[in-house]
Amino acid sequence: MSYRKLFAPIILVIFLLSLVPTSLSAPSQGQLKIIGSAWILAPAVAQTSTGMIGSATNISVFVTEGWGDVYVSTYSLTQEDFQGAATAAARVVTRLLGLNFSNYNYYFKVQGDAVIIGGPSAGVAMSIAVYSALTGKPINRSVTVTGMISPDGTVGPVGGVYEKAQAVAQAGAKIFLVPPGQSIVTQYQTVVKRIGPFRYYTTQPVVINLTDYAHKNWGLRVVEVTTLTDALYYFFGVKIPASYTTAPYLSSDAIKIIDKVRSQLTQIAQRELNEAYTKVNASRLTSVGKSTLNSYLDRYAKSYLSRASTRDVSSISLLTSSIAISRWIKLLVDYYSNVQLDQQVQAISDQITATIDELSNKAPRNVLELNILTLSIDKTVQALKLYNESANMWNTDPSTALQNIAFSSALIDEAKAWSNGLQAGVLPDSSQVAATYISVARSTWPYIYSVLSEAGGDLTLIDSSQIYYTLATSLYSSKKPLFAAIAAARSIALAEAAMLYFQAQASGKDPYTEVSRKNAMAVASTYPDMIASIYYLNQSSGAELQDRLAYLKLSSQLGELVQDLLKTINLKETVQQPKQGESTTPSQPSQTPSAPSNPQPSKNIGDWIQDILLKISLAFENLVNWIRKILGL
């Protein structure tokens, strides 16, 4: 198989351009200017009667002026996620080059021997082609690559790596780039065993170090790459320099606000905890129920309150959790005491509505206040999501519904604590920023959902991503563009985290946390007082892998959203960030995100046992209530 045989000149774009409406953003001549074109061979696998074999797929791309449309034409059938992979590739490359994705159209043409071509495994290859088309740099034809491209530019696992390596070696490639952890592959060999006149065929797994095997048998060098920038070096000799990142900086004004929020929430948390203990002990619950609920308060609400003694911004989430758990226990006592909850639930709904209206009329004067407003709205959006979910699950799981209501209420308290010092005013229109983030979310979560559902990955984060996307569109329709932008940013962040978690689980390696942490650190240090980013960066310390990736992605997305808003809103920096090597004065202390001294603990066996005991206790209270009703007590 040769490159010449597979490569076909691309003329399809001429026909496509003739169909483009010139009224959208075309030049005055009625034609779209061609920016560039490129082609690349992407390894694939094809099913035959004897098993899987490697093959090569020709992917070509034309890039023109445009408005962010992505078109795919193919001779073979493509899986539904191919369009999403092509869009992700174009977005990743334009962001890397500092270009606006929406200023171009991307026309992909796919031709190969495989009857059905899957998009994810060609994601990095498509990114290489787009990079070549946009920069004009020629592709090194001795290099090939396989791997998914995540929206953050990391490389994800694929199947059939052994077969693909064999195919590209036969096609003349010298270097084969694979995802992290996939230079070690497992193949199944057929073993024949004779017993008398009979033959028994069995298969045995054989672990192969593809780096050694491919070099010795095919003269092929196999290299693992973690990010698209790693791959660019092999294809173009391009080294993307690591940008210098200073420690995220908080001014004395920012630290005062953090202290004020922490103090206010500490008072609320202590009051709620005392009320919860009192309510449990004074209730008609059984002694078993009282003991279980008091134990739950001790283990979580009281523990979180005591852990939140540091001045670190990460302590605030512990206080919010403490408030929520105390309120949940109080709601459970009322529920199992047959107290009507309509007024309490309606009051929380009214609080959410009032907070949305209040935050819609805040006008930040500087970077610090924009971050405070962003974080306040972020908490309100979370509260709105949880409240809506509680309504949907009330009939099937009232205990969890009450938990969501309690956390929704606590998040509103945190949002109000953050926003207390913001001045009233009119925020400049953020509709365009919101529309952009919703557009990115619309293409991101369906693509990742398709990949994970097909591969059997964990859908927890991607399900939340879909909910936040739906919420973003609803808020946008309700003329709440900044709320919509933040909900969309959450959707993007959780979708990206879902993909990275799947990649780490599938490959058995986790280079993604460090990449995500560096990205979050870079965003958090762009301006002084990037509290919205620093908040989740700190919260990632001590969290389990799935939550850690989610927090790091939230840190990056909310920080990038603040940067995008600053491009449309003329605000001043609160303070000048210290230069490299410059010491800070006591009046402007630097606070670098680090592992909190008392991080919120991950779930352990004791937590699971506590949850089980609580469920058993609540079930017992249900039984007791039923008996009381029968006896008329």
XYZ file of C-alpha atoms in Angstrom:
633
model
C 0.000 0.000 0.000
C 1.512 3.362 -0.982
C 0.723 6.958 -0.168
C 0.437 7.790 -3.875
C -2.227 5.159 -4.440
C -4.347 6.334 -1.526
C -4.106 10.063 -2.114
C -6.753 11.518 -4.419
C -6.701 15.200 -5.445
C -9.354 17.157 -3.621
C -11.825 19.017 -5.820
C -14.957 18.453 -3.745
C -14.581 21.795 -2.022
C -15.256 23.674 -5.273
C -18.695 22.099 -5.458
C -19.323 22.713 -1.763
C -18.401 26.368 -2.049
C -20.837 26.849 -4.901
C -23.613 25.854 -2.485
C -22.590 28.239 0.313
C -24.995 31.170 0.804
C -23.054 34.357 0.251
C -25.237 36.433 2.545
C -23.824 35.078 5.795
C -20.280 36.394 5.873
C -18.852 35.906 2.407
C -16.616 38.472 0.740
C -18.157 40.970 -1.627
C -17.232 38.882 -4.683
C -19.635 36.149 -3.474
C -16.835 33.634 -2.893
C -15.094 32.308 0.188
C -11.337 32.604 0.263
C -9.518 29.273 0.617
C -7.156 29.459 3.580
C -5.400 26.146 2.997
C -5.698 22.416 2.495
C -3.943 19.253 3.646
C -4.263 15.483 3.670
C -3.083 12.769 6.020
C -3.196 8.993 6.261
C -4.977 7.844 9.405
C -4.606 4.179 10.415
C -7.840 2.254 10.826
C -8.985 -1.326 11.318
C -11.306 -3.374 9.153
C -13.213 -6.537 10.007
C -12.529 -9.559 7.775
C -13.547 -13.206 7.893
C -10.278 -14.005 9.671
C -10.413 -11.148 12.150
C -9.326 -7.529 12.366
C -6.712 -6.161 9.985
C -5.133 -2.750 9.773
C -5.825 -0.376 6.926
C -5.173 3.239 6.029
C -7.752 5.982 5.618
C -7.094 9.138 3.638
C -8.440 12.229 5.370
C -8.224 15.530 3.555
C -9.396 18.954 4.661
C -10.010 22.329 3.058
C -10.303 25.395 5.279
C -12.009 28.515 3.972
C -13.310 31.767 5.323
C -16.637 31.111 6.969
C -18.663 31.034 10.144
C -17.678 27.861 12.008
C -19.368 25.126 9.983
C -17.802 21.665 9.743
C -18.658 19.418 6.789
C -17.737 15.763 6.318
C -17.903 13.858 3.020
C -17.006 10.167 2.940
C -16.946 7.181 0.615
C -17.171 4.804 3.561
C -19.840 4.812 6.230
C -18.889 6.882 9.258
C -19.981 6.451 12.836
C -22.165 9.185 14.315
C -19.271 10.574 16.366
C -17.141 11.369 13.290
C -18.733 14.804 12.918
C -18.052 15.515 16.576
C -14.437 14.384 16.256
C -13.914 16.646 13.235
C -15.419 19.606 15.093
C -13.292 18.913 18.161
C -10.158 18.737 15.999
C -10.899 22.094 14.372
C -11.674 23.761 17.704
C -8.521 22.447 19.392
C -6.234 23.614 16.588
C -7.757 27.080 16.223
C -7.494 27.619 19.972
C -3.864 26.468 19.914
C -3.090 28.917 17.109
C -4.994 31.751 18.758
C -7.550 31.876 15.937
C -11.318 32.273 16.083
C -12.965 28.956 15.196
C -16.061 30.792 13.955
C -14.136 32.691 11.269
C -13.587 29.556 9.172
C -15.408 26.644 7.564
C -13.852 23.174 7.544
C -14.477 20.625 4.786
C -13.317 17.067 5.498
C -13.225 14.273 2.949
C -12.668 10.677 4.075
C -11.659 7.770 1.843
C -10.407 4.365 2.933
C -10.684 0.589 2.672
C -12.688 0.169 5.872
C -16.427 -0.194 5.304
C -17.194 1.737 8.490
C -14.871 4.433 9.784
C -15.020 5.607 13.393
C -14.312 9.228 14.151
C -12.643 9.243 17.572
C -9.545 7.241 16.621
C -8.844 9.671 13.768
C -9.205 12.751 15.962
C -5.505 13.534 16.344
C -4.862 12.843 12.654
C -7.618 15.286 11.687
C -6.088 17.853 14.038
C -2.725 17.470 12.294
C -4.401 18.009 8.922
C -6.216 21.135 10.138
C -2.980 22.509 11.598
C -1.229 22.007 8.265
C -4.093 23.635 6.351
C -4.148 26.698 8.603
C -0.383 27.208 8.851
C 0.774 25.966 5.451
C 3.386 23.734 7.100
C 3.942 20.433 5.242
C 3.183 17.183 7.048
C 6.042 14.740 7.641
C 4.806 11.715 5.688
C 7.022 9.291 7.595
C 4.919 9.907 10.722
C 1.429 8.569 11.439
C -0.793 8.788 14.496
C -3.839 7.200 16.090
C -5.779 8.556 19.030
C -8.868 10.443 20.101
C -8.589 14.190 20.458
C -10.223 15.624 23.552
C -11.558 19.185 23.516
C -8.623 20.224 25.718
C -6.056 18.829 23.281
C -5.146 15.655 25.162
C -4.868 12.321 23.355
C -7.242 9.490 24.278
C -7.135 5.686 23.867
C -8.293 3.762 20.805
C -8.562 0.139 19.732
C -6.643 -2.007 17.262
C -3.255 -0.405 17.925
C -1.324 -3.552 16.957
C -3.159 -3.926 13.639
C -2.770 -0.223 12.906
C 0.963 -0.349 13.612
C 1.354 -3.233 11.194
C -0.605 -1.390 8.496
C 1.327 1.878 8.742
C 4.636 0.011 8.718
C 3.616 -1.698 5.478
C 2.673 1.722 4.079
C 6.193 2.991 4.723
C 5.782 4.956 7.944
C 8.789 5.196 10.252
C 7.177 6.705 13.371
C 3.807 5.742 14.818
C 2.340 7.934 17.569
C -0.052 6.245 20.010
C -2.005 7.373 23.118
C -0.512 7.079 26.612
C -0.262 3.498 27.843
C -0.981 1.957 24.452
C 2.542 0.962 23.471
C 1.779 -2.170 25.496
C -0.907 -4.242 23.771
C -2.540 -7.618 24.309
C -2.971 -9.961 21.366
C -4.681 -13.331 21.326
C -2.829 -16.237 19.730
C -4.428 -19.502 18.650
C -2.941 -22.593 20.274
C -3.544 -26.060 18.799
C -3.528 -29.028 21.150
C -3.701 -32.629 19.887
C -5.462 -35.317 21.883
C -5.412 -38.548 19.904
C -6.920 -37.886 16.480
C -8.573 -34.676 17.671
C -7.391 -31.080 17.570
C -8.443 -28.547 20.159
C -8.107 -24.839 19.386
C -7.795 -22.330 22.196
C -6.749 -18.699 22.388
C -4.265 -17.312 24.858
C -3.558 -13.656 25.645
C -0.047 -12.460 24.892
C 1.215 -9.103 26.154
C 3.392 -7.347 23.575
C 5.672 -4.381 24.088
C 4.877 -2.721 20.787
C 7.822 -0.339 21.072
C 10.290 -3.240 20.957
C 8.241 -5.541 18.730
C 7.526 -2.977 16.014
C 11.140 -1.805 15.933
C 12.548 -5.340 15.602
C 9.997 -6.748 13.165
C 8.830 -3.776 11.087
C 11.449 -1.076 11.582
C 8.747 1.133 13.083
C 9.310 3.469 16.014
C 6.302 3.596 18.360
C 6.025 6.699 20.556
C 3.405 7.579 23.175
C 2.055 11.148 23.061
C -0.133 12.807 25.677
C -1.192 16.019 23.940
C -1.579 17.425 20.455
C 1.463 19.621 21.053
C 3.516 16.447 21.551
C 2.333 15.179 18.164
C 3.073 18.490 16.424
C 6.767 18.066 17.179
C 6.967 14.780 15.266
C 4.871 15.942 12.310
C 6.235 19.460 11.885
C 9.289 19.792 14.112
C 7.330 22.424 16.016
C 7.922 22.841 19.718
C 5.224 24.852 21.437
C 7.104 26.666 24.213
C 5.646 26.305 27.664
C 4.424 29.712 28.715
C 5.834 31.036 31.954
C 3.252 30.716 34.686
C 3.468 32.767 37.844
C 1.723 31.694 40.998
C -1.926 32.789 41.039
C -2.065 35.998 43.025
C -4.674 37.267 45.446
C -4.575 40.867 46.610
C -5.255 41.971 50.159
C -8.730 43.074 49.008
C -9.448 39.577 47.702
C -8.254 37.937 50.903
C -10.452 40.265 52.967
C -13.467 39.204 50.899
C -12.590 35.526 51.364
C -12.284 36.049 55.124
C -15.634 37.848 55.213
C -17.385 35.082 53.255
C -15.798 32.411 55.445
C -16.827 34.228 58.629
C -20.410 34.671 57.463
C -20.786 31.042 56.386
C -19.153 29.810 59.602
C -21.851 31.544 61.631
C -24.583 30.041 59.473
C -23.014 26.573 59.629
C -22.721 26.665 63.433
C -26.319 27.861 63.816
C -27.668 25.220 61.430
C -25.705 22.459 63.169
C -27.042 23.448 66.600
C -30.589 23.609 65.253
C -30.197 20.210 63.602
C -29.037 18.551 66.839
C -31.917 20.160 68.735
C -34.490 19.160 66.150
C -33.326 15.551 66.009
C -33.319 15.114 69.790
C -36.743 16.763 70.213
C -38.397 14.757 67.430
C -40.732 11.762 67.600
C -38.205 9.614 65.790
C -37.149 6.315 67.287
C -33.968 6.120 69.330
C -32.346 4.298 66.406
C -33.290 7.098 64.036
C -32.068 9.815 66.399
C -28.761 8.044 66.973
C -28.177 7.562 63.253
C -28.967 11.172 62.345
C -26.824 12.549 65.177
C -23.971 10.312 64.055
C -24.364 11.626 60.520
C -24.210 15.204 61.782
C -21.062 14.393 63.767
C -19.322 12.688 60.874
C -20.079 15.290 58.216
C -21.654 18.608 59.238
C -19.617 18.993 62.430
C -16.449 17.575 60.863
C -16.607 19.882 57.844
C -17.193 22.866 60.101
C -14.106 22.078 62.177
C -12.000 21.433 59.072
C -12.887 24.845 57.634
C -10.752 26.725 60.132
C -8.080 27.821 57.640
C -8.168 31.082 55.669
C -7.788 29.195 52.399
C -10.574 29.764 49.859
C -11.111 25.992 49.699
C -12.520 26.063 53.243
C -15.624 27.811 51.936
C -16.902 24.739 50.093
C -16.573 22.769 53.352
C -18.745 25.320 55.144
C -21.358 25.173 52.395
C -21.410 21.378 52.667
C -21.777 21.593 56.450
C -24.749 23.957 56.105
C -26.355 21.709 53.501
C -26.022 18.529 55.558
C -27.467 20.147 58.690
C -30.426 21.432 56.688
C -30.901 18.049 55.054
C -31.108 16.346 58.442
C -33.669 18.941 59.570
C -35.741 18.319 56.444
C -35.551 14.558 57.004
C -36.830 14.984 60.563
C -39.771 17.033 59.292
C -40.490 14.583 56.489
C -40.525 11.524 58.762
C -42.544 13.473 61.330
C -45.217 14.092 58.665
C -44.624 17.844 58.636
C -45.767 19.552 55.442
C -42.732 20.844 53.530
C -44.512 22.980 50.945
C -43.666 26.315 52.536
C -40.003 25.420 53.140
C -39.507 24.223 49.573
C -41.316 27.239 48.137
C -39.154 29.551 50.241
C -36.013 28.033 48.701
C -37.482 28.436 45.225
C -38.200 32.086 45.991
C -34.623 32.539 47.248
C -33.214 31.195 43.987
C -35.430 33.469 41.904
C -34.588 36.505 44.031
C -30.859 35.765 43.851
C -30.975 35.444 40.063
C -32.739 38.811 39.818
C -30.313 40.431 42.252
C -27.182 39.144 40.504
C -28.580 40.212 37.131
C -28.287 43.804 38.306
C -24.699 43.856 39.519
C -22.003 45.829 37.716
C -18.419 44.770 38.502
C -15.853 47.573 38.467
C -12.665 45.514 38.249
C -11.260 42.030 37.668
C -11.788 41.021 41.290
C -15.465 41.969 41.254
C -16.019 40.229 37.909
C -14.592 37.051 39.443
C -16.797 37.474 42.504
C -19.865 37.911 40.302
C -18.888 34.901 38.177
C -18.479 32.701 41.248
C -21.763 33.952 42.743
C -23.648 33.147 39.547
C -21.890 29.780 39.300
C -23.203 28.845 42.748
C -26.681 30.061 41.812
C -26.659 27.991 38.626
C -25.683 24.917 40.658
C -28.516 25.652 43.080
C -31.012 25.959 40.229
C -29.906 22.630 38.749
C -30.209 20.810 42.080
C -33.620 22.312 42.796
C -34.941 21.245 39.397
C -33.591 17.729 39.911
C -35.255 17.475 43.323
C -38.640 18.129 41.730
C -38.051 15.384 39.164
C -37.075 12.733 41.733
C -39.506 13.568 44.548
C -41.917 10.717 43.834
C -39.209 8.061 43.514
C -36.506 9.164 45.971
C -37.712 11.792 48.464
C -34.602 11.487 50.652
C -32.239 12.430 47.814
C -34.687 15.096 46.657
C -34.533 16.681 50.112
C -30.740 16.457 50.026
C -30.704 18.356 46.727
C -33.044 20.987 48.156
C -30.779 21.424 51.189
C -27.653 21.806 49.058
C -29.506 24.189 46.759
C -30.359 26.371 49.752
C -26.766 26.295 51.050
C -25.368 27.234 47.643
C -27.652 30.267 47.564
C -26.272 31.300 50.951
C -22.756 31.048 49.550
C -23.706 32.997 46.410
C -25.194 35.798 48.520
C -22.164 35.849 50.816
C -19.844 36.322 47.843
C -21.953 39.022 46.193
C -22.731 41.127 49.270
C -20.204 43.826 48.410
C -21.012 44.158 44.707
C -22.619 47.406 43.609
C -25.895 47.583 41.734
C -25.761 48.583 38.098
C -26.149 47.412 34.528
C -23.756 44.748 33.272
C -22.681 45.232 29.637
C -24.293 42.791 27.237
C -22.671 39.340 27.297
C -25.018 37.730 24.768
C -22.303 37.066 22.190
C -20.033 35.420 24.746
C -22.946 33.292 25.951
C -23.852 32.277 22.394
C -20.263 31.182 21.773
C -20.090 29.061 24.925
C -23.463 27.471 24.216
C -22.272 26.630 20.703
C -19.143 24.941 22.062
C -21.181 23.033 24.652
C -23.642 21.944 21.957
C -20.863 20.246 19.974
C -18.841 19.004 22.964
C -21.193 17.015 25.173
C -22.932 14.998 22.382
C -19.555 13.971 20.926
C -18.197 12.816 24.282
C -21.501 11.174 25.208
C -21.362 9.206 21.962
C -17.807 8.041 22.667
C -18.466 7.066 26.278
C -21.796 5.351 25.685
C -20.311 3.262 22.874
C -17.245 2.336 24.946
C -19.177 1.681 28.146
C -17.584 4.588 30.008
C -18.863 6.255 33.171
C -21.696 8.645 32.228
C -22.030 10.459 35.564
C -20.250 13.644 34.518
C -21.554 13.662 30.959
C -25.140 13.373 32.215
C -24.559 16.464 34.357
C -22.974 18.150 31.348
C -26.142 17.588 29.333
C -28.295 19.016 32.137
C -26.163 22.157 32.343
C -26.326 22.570 28.563
C -30.130 22.383 28.656
C -30.125 24.862 31.534
C -27.838 27.193 29.553
C -30.219 27.293 26.594
C -33.159 27.960 28.908
C -31.344 30.802 30.680
C -30.307 32.295 27.359
C -33.926 32.268 26.189
C -34.877 33.955 29.474
C -32.541 36.884 28.699
C -29.972 35.859 31.311
C -26.878 35.670 29.082
C -24.209 35.669 31.807
C -26.017 32.901 33.688
C -26.300 31.010 30.395
C -22.583 31.435 29.670
C -21.634 30.062 33.088
C -24.013 27.098 32.748
C -22.523 26.369 29.313
C -18.988 26.659 30.728
C -19.961 24.084 33.345
C -21.317 21.808 30.618
C -18.051 22.023 28.674
C -15.908 21.480 31.769
C -17.798 18.402 32.944
C -17.844 16.896 29.448
C -14.083 17.338 29.104
C -13.548 15.864 32.575
C -15.720 12.878 31.639
C -13.544 12.230 28.596
C -10.294 12.526 30.564
C -11.588 10.218 33.288
C -12.500 7.646 30.648
C -9.083 7.999 29.009
C -7.297 7.510 32.326
C -9.416 4.466 33.181
C -9.047 2.914 29.735
C -5.297 3.447 29.368
C -4.350 2.682 32.956
C -2.305 5.887 33.013
C -3.144 9.363 34.219
C -1.038 12.052 32.586
C -4.247 14.070 32.260
C -4.418 15.395 35.811
C -1.043 17.089 35.518
C -1.878 18.535 32.089
C -5.193 19.834 33.431
C -3.525 21.250 36.538
C -0.950 23.146 34.476
C -3.691 24.536 32.252
C -5.726 25.616 35.271
C -2.665 27.216 36.886
C -1.958 29.151 33.685
C -5.526 30.454 33.533
C -5.636 31.301 37.238
C -2.452 33.369 36.950
C -3.514 35.395 33.897
C -4.693 38.297 36.067
C -4.482 38.987 39.781
C -7.534 37.985 41.827
C -8.835 35.216 39.547
C -10.904 33.846 42.426
C -13.379 31.993 40.178
C -10.503 29.896 38.833
C -8.513 29.613 42.074
C -11.620 28.407 43.951
C -11.856 25.169 41.955
C -8.101 24.809 41.526
C -7.759 24.582 45.307
C -10.798 22.343 45.608
C -9.160 19.771 43.310
C -6.510 19.003 45.941
C -7.313 15.836 47.839
C -10.291 14.905 45.630
C -10.722 11.547 43.924
C -9.704 11.320 40.270
C -13.116 11.946 38.711
C -13.880 14.920 40.965
C -10.318 16.219 40.679
C -10.533 16.361 36.896
C -13.942 18.040 37.115
C -12.638 20.736 39.489
C -9.566 21.387 37.336
C -11.698 21.737 34.222
C -14.119 24.049 36.035
C -11.132 26.129 37.115
C -9.969 26.474 33.511
C -13.386 27.058 31.956
C -14.584 29.679 34.434
C -11.218 31.424 34.270
C -11.306 31.465 30.470
C -14.870 32.778 30.604
C -13.696 35.664 32.789
C -10.965 36.399 30.230
C -13.500 36.373 27.391
C -15.786 38.709 29.337
C -12.882 41.086 29.932
C -12.511 41.405 26.155
C -16.021 42.860 25.969
C -16.058 44.733 29.295
C -13.530 47.467 29.972
C -12.460 46.779 33.554
C -9.292 47.575 35.448
C -7.109 45.193 37.403
C -7.481 45.429 41.160
C -3.690 45.421 41.619
C -0.677 44.853 39.427
C 0.548 41.273 39.622
C 4.114 41.010 40.946
C 6.748 40.398 38.306
C 8.913 37.299 38.278
C 11.329 37.437 41.216
C 9.618 40.464 42.791
C 8.680 40.033 46.422
C 5.222 40.948 47.618
C 4.538 43.371 50.427
C 2.581 42.411 53.543
C -0.320 44.599 52.380
C -0.660 42.533 49.219
C 0.077 38.960 50.253
C 0.314 36.272 47.619
C -1.809 33.206 48.138
C -0.800 30.306 45.946
C -3.259 27.456 45.405
C -1.970 24.421 47.214
C -3.328 21.409 48.997
C -5.731 22.675 51.651
C -4.640 21.797 55.163
C -8.032 20.194 55.703
C -9.365 19.059 52.330
C -12.845 17.655 52.022
C -12.229 13.910 52.416
C -12.981 11.403 49.714
C -15.499 8.651 50.322
C -14.107 5.689 52.250
C -15.569 2.476 53.610
C -16.752 4.274 56.741
C -18.722 6.739 54.627
C -20.413 3.956 52.696
C -21.333 2.178 55.934
C -22.704 5.441 57.331
C -24.837 5.947 54.219
C -26.174 2.391 54.448
C -27.018 2.831 58.131
C -28.819 6.068 57.342
C -30.900 4.400 54.625
C -31.758 1.501 56.934
C -32.702 3.920 59.697
C -34.926 5.964 57.391
C -36.595 2.799 56.121
C -37.230 1.820 59.742
C -38.784 5.234 60.418
C -41.080 4.685 57.437
C -42.190 1.382 58.928
C -42.802 2.958 62.337
C -44.842 5.774 60.754
C -46.941 3.205 58.883
C -47.644 1.320 62.108
C -48.533 4.560 63.893
C -51.034 5.432 61.176
C -52.668 2.012 61.437
C -52.925 2.331 65.209
C -54.096 5.923 64.965
C -51.169 7.232 67.000
